[in-house]
PDB file of C-alpha atoms in Angstrom:
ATOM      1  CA  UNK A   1       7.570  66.911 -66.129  1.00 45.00           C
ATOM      2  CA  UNK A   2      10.603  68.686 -64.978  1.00 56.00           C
ATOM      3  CA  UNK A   3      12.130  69.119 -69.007  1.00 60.00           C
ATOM      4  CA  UNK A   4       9.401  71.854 -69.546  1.00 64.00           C
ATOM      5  CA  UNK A   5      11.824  74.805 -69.625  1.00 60.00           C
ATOM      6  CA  UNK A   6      15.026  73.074 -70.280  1.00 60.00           C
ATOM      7  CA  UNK A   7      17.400  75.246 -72.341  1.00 63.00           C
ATOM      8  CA  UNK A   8      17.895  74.384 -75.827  1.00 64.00           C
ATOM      9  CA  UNK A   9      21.123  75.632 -77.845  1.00 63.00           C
ATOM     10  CA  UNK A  10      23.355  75.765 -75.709  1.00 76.00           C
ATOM     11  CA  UNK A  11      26.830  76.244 -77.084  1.00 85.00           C
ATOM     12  CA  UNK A  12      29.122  74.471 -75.143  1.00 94.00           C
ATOM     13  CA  UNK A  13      32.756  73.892 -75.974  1.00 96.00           C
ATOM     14  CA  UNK A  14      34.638  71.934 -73.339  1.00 97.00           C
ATOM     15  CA  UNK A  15      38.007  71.672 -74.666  1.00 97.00           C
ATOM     16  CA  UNK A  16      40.564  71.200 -72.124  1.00 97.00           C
ATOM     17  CA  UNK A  17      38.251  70.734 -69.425  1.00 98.00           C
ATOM     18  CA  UNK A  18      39.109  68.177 -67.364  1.00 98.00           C
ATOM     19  CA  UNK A  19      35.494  66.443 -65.452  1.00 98.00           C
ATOM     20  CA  UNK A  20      34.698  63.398 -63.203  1.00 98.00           C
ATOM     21  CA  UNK A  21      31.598  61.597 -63.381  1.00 98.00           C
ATOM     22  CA  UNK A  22      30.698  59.494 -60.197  1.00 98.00           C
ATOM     23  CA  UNK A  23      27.744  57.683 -60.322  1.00 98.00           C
ATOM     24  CA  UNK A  24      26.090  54.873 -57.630  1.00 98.00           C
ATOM     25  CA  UNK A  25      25.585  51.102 -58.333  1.00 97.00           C
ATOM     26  CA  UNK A  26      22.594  50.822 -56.567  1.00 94.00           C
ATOM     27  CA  UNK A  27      19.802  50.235 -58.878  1.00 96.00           C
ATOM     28  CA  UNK A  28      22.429  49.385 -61.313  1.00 96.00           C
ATOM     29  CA  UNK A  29      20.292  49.880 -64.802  1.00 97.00           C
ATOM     30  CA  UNK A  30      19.010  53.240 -63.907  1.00 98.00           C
ATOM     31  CA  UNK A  31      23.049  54.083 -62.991  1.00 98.00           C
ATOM     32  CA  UNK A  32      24.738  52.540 -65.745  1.00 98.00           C
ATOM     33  CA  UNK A  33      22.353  54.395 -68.006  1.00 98.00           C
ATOM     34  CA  UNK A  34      22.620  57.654 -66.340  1.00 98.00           C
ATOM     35  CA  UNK A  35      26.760  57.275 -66.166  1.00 98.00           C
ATOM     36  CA  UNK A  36      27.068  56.301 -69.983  1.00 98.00           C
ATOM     37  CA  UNK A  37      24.739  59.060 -70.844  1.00 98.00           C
ATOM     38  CA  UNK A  38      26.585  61.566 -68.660  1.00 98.00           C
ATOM     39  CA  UNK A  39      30.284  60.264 -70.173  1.00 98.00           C
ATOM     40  CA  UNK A  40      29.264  60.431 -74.054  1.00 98.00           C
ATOM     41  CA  UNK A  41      27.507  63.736 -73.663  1.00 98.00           C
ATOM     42  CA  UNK A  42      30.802  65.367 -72.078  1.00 98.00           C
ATOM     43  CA  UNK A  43      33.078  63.103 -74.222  1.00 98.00           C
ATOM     44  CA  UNK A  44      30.569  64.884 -77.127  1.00 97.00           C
ATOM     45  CA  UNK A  45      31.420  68.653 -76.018  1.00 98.00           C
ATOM     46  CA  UNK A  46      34.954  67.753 -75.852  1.00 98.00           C
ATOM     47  CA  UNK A  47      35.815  67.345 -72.237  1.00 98.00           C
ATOM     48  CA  UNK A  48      38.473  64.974 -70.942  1.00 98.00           C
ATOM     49  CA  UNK A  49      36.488  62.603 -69.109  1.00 98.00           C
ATOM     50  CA  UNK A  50      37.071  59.976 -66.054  1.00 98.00           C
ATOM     51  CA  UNK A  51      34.811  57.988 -64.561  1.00 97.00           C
ATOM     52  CA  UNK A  52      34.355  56.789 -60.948  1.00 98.00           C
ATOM     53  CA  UNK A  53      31.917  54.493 -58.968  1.00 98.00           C
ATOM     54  CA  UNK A  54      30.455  54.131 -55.406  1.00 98.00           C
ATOM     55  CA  UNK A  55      27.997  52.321 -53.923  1.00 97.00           C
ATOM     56  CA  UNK A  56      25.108  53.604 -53.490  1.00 96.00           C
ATOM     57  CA  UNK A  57      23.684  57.730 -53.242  1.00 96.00           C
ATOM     58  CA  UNK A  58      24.898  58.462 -49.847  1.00 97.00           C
ATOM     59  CA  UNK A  59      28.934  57.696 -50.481  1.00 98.00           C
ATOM     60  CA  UNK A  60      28.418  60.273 -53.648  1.00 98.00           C
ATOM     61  CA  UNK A  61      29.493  63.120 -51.642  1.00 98.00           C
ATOM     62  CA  UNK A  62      32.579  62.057 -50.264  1.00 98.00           C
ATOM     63  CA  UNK A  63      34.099  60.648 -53.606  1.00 98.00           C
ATOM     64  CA  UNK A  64      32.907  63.972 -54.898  1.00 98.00           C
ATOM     65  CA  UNK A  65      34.202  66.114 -52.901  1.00 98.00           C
ATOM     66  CA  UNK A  66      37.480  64.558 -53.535  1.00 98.00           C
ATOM     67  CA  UNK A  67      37.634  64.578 -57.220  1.00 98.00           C
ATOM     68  CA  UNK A  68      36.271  68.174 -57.132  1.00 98.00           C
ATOM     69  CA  UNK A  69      39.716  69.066 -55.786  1.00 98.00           C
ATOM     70  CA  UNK A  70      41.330  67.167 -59.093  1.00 98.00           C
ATOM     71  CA  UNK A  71      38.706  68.358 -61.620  1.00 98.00           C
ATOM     72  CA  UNK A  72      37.163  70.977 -63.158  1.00 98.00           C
ATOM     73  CA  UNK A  73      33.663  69.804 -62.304  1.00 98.00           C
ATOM     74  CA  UNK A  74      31.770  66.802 -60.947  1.00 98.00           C
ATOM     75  CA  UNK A  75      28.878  65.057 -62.496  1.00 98.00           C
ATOM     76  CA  UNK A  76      27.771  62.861 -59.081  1.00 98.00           C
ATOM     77  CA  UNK A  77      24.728  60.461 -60.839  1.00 98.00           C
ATOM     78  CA  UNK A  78      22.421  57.522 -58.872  1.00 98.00           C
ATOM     79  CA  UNK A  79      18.928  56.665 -58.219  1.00 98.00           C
ATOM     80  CA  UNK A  80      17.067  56.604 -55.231  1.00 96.00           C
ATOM     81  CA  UNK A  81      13.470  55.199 -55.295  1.00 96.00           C
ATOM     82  CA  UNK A  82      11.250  55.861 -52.356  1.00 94.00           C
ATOM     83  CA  UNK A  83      10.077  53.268 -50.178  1.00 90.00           C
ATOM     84  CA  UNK A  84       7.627  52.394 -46.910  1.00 86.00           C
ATOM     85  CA  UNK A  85      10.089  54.414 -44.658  1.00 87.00           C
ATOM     86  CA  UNK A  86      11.595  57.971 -44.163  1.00 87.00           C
ATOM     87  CA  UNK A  87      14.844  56.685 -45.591  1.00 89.00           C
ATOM     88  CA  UNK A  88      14.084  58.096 -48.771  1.00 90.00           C
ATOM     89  CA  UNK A  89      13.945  61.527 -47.483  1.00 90.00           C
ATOM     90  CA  UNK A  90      17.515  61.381 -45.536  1.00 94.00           C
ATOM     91  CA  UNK A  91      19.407  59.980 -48.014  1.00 94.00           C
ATOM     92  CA  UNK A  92      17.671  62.680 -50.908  1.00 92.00           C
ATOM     93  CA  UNK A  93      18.229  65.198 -47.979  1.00 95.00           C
ATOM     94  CA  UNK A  94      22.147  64.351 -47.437  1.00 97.00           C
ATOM     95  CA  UNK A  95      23.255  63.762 -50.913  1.00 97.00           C
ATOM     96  CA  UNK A  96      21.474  66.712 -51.903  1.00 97.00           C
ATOM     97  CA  UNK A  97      23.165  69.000 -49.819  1.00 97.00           C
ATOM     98  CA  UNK A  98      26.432  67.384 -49.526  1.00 98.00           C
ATOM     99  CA  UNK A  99      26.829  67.746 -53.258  1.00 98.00           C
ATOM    100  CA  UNK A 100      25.574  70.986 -52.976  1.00 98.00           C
ATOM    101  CA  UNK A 101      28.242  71.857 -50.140  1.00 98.00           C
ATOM    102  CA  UNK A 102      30.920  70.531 -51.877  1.00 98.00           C
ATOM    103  CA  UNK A 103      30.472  72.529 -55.134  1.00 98.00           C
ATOM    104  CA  UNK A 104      30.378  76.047 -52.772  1.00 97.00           C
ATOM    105  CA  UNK A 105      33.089  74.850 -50.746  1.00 97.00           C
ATOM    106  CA  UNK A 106      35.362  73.750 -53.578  1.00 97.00           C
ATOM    107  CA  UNK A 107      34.444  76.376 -55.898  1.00 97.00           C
ATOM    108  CA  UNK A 108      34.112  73.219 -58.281  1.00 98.00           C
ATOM    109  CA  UNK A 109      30.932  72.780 -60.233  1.00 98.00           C
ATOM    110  CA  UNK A 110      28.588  69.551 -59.281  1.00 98.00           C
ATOM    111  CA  UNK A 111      25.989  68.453 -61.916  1.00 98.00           C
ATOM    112  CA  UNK A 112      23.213  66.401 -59.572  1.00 98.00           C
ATOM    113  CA  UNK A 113      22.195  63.607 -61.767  1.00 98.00           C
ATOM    114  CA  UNK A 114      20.891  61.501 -58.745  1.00 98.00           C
ATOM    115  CA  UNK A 115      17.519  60.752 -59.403  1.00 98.00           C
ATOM    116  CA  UNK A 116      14.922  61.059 -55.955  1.00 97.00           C
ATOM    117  CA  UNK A 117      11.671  59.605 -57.749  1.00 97.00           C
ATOM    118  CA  UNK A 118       8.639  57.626 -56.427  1.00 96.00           C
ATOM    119  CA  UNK A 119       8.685  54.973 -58.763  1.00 97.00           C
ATOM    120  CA  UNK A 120      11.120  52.475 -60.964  1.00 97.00           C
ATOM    121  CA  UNK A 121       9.080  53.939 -63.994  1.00 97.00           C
ATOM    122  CA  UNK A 122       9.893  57.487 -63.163  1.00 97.00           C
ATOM    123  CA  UNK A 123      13.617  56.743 -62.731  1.00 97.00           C
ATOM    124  CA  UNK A 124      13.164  55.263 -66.471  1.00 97.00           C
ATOM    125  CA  UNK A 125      11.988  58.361 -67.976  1.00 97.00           C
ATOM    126  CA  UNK A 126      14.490  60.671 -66.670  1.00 97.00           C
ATOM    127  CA  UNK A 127      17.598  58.053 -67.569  1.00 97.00           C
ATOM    128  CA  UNK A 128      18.022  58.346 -71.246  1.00 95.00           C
ATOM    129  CA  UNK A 129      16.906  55.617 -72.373  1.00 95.00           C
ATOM    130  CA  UNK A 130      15.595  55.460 -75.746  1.00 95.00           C
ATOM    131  CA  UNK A 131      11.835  55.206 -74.502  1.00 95.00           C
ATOM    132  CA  UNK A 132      13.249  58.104 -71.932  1.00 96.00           C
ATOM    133  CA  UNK A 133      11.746  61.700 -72.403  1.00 96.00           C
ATOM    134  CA  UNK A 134      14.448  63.130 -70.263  1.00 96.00           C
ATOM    135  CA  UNK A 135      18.563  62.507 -70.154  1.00 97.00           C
ATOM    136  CA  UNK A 136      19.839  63.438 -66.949  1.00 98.00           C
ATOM    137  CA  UNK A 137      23.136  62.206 -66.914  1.00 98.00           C
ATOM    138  CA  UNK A 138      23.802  64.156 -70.027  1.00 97.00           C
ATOM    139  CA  UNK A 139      21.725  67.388 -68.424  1.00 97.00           C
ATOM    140  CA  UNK A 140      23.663  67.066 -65.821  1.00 98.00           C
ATOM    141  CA  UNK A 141      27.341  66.842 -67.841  1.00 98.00           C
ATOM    142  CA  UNK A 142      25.850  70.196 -69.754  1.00 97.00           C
ATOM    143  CA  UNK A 143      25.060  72.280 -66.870  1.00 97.00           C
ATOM    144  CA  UNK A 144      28.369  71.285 -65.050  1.00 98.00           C
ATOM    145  CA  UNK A 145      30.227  72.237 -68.289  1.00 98.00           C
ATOM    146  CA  UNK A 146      28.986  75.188 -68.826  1.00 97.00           C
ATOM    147  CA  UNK A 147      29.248  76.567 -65.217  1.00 97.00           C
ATOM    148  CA  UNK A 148      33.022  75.809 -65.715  1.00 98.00           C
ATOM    149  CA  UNK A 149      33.041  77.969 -68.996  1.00 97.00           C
ATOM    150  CA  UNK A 150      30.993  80.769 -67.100  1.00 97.00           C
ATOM    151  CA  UNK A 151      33.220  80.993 -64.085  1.00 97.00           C
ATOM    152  CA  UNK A 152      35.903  80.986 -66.114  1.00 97.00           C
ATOM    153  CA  UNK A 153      34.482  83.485 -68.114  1.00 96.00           C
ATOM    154  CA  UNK A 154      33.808  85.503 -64.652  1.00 96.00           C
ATOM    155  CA  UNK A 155      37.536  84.749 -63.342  1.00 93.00           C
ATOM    156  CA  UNK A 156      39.049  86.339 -66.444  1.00 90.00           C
TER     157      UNK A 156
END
């Protein structure tokens, strides 16, 4: 499981940091769940927090890239389950590296909390939920955050 070797204690303070979370419809529990998660978990650390929605995985990029010239940072969240065909593997592909694009282009952090698993179940664990042994819409909010407190750190 991908949470061995998470960091624990991290000390984030995200006053006056201003971050968009944009999160797909498209398998809508998984998304709401990932989106609340990542909203309260900023909202937590302090950050001023506005939240967008798209589709589904593939128009994350473009929304992102957009608010990543308004925010601070960009939590871009969704769920894509694979299937019988090689869709899986473009979409996972081009939202990976669009998000990854935008935050070198726009200097603006991206937290990835799109989910590429092989099964509903496996989307379940990572979303959470109570039953969940991972959170990745709030991972996601704390490693955003505190790239924006170490580049500012860097930029000062």
């Amino acid at each position: 499981m991908s949470k061995d070797g998470l960091p624990t204690g991290l000390n984030i303070d995200a006053t006056g940091i201003r971050v968009a979370v944009v999160t797909a419809t498209w398998n809508e529990e998984i998304c709401d769940q990932l989106h609340a998660r990542a909203i309260a978990r900023g909202r937590e650390l302090g950050a001023e927090v506005a939240d967008f929605r798209v589709v589904g995985a593939l128009e994350l990029p473009i929304v992102a890239q957009a608010l990543a010239r308004s925010f601070d940072a960009v939590v871009a969240g969704g769920c894509v389950v694979r299937g019988g065909t090689p869709h899986f593997d473009y979409v996972c592909d081009s939202v990976t590296a669009g998000l990854t694009r935008i935050a070198l282009d726009e200097g603006t952090p991206v937290g990835n909390a799109v989910l590429t698993v092989n099964t509903y179940d496996q989307a379940v664990e990572r979303a959470g939920f109570e039953e969940s042994v991972e959170d990745k819409g709030a991972e996601s909010m704390e490693a955003a955050l505190a790239t924006v407190l170490t580049l500012r750190q860097i930029n000062n």
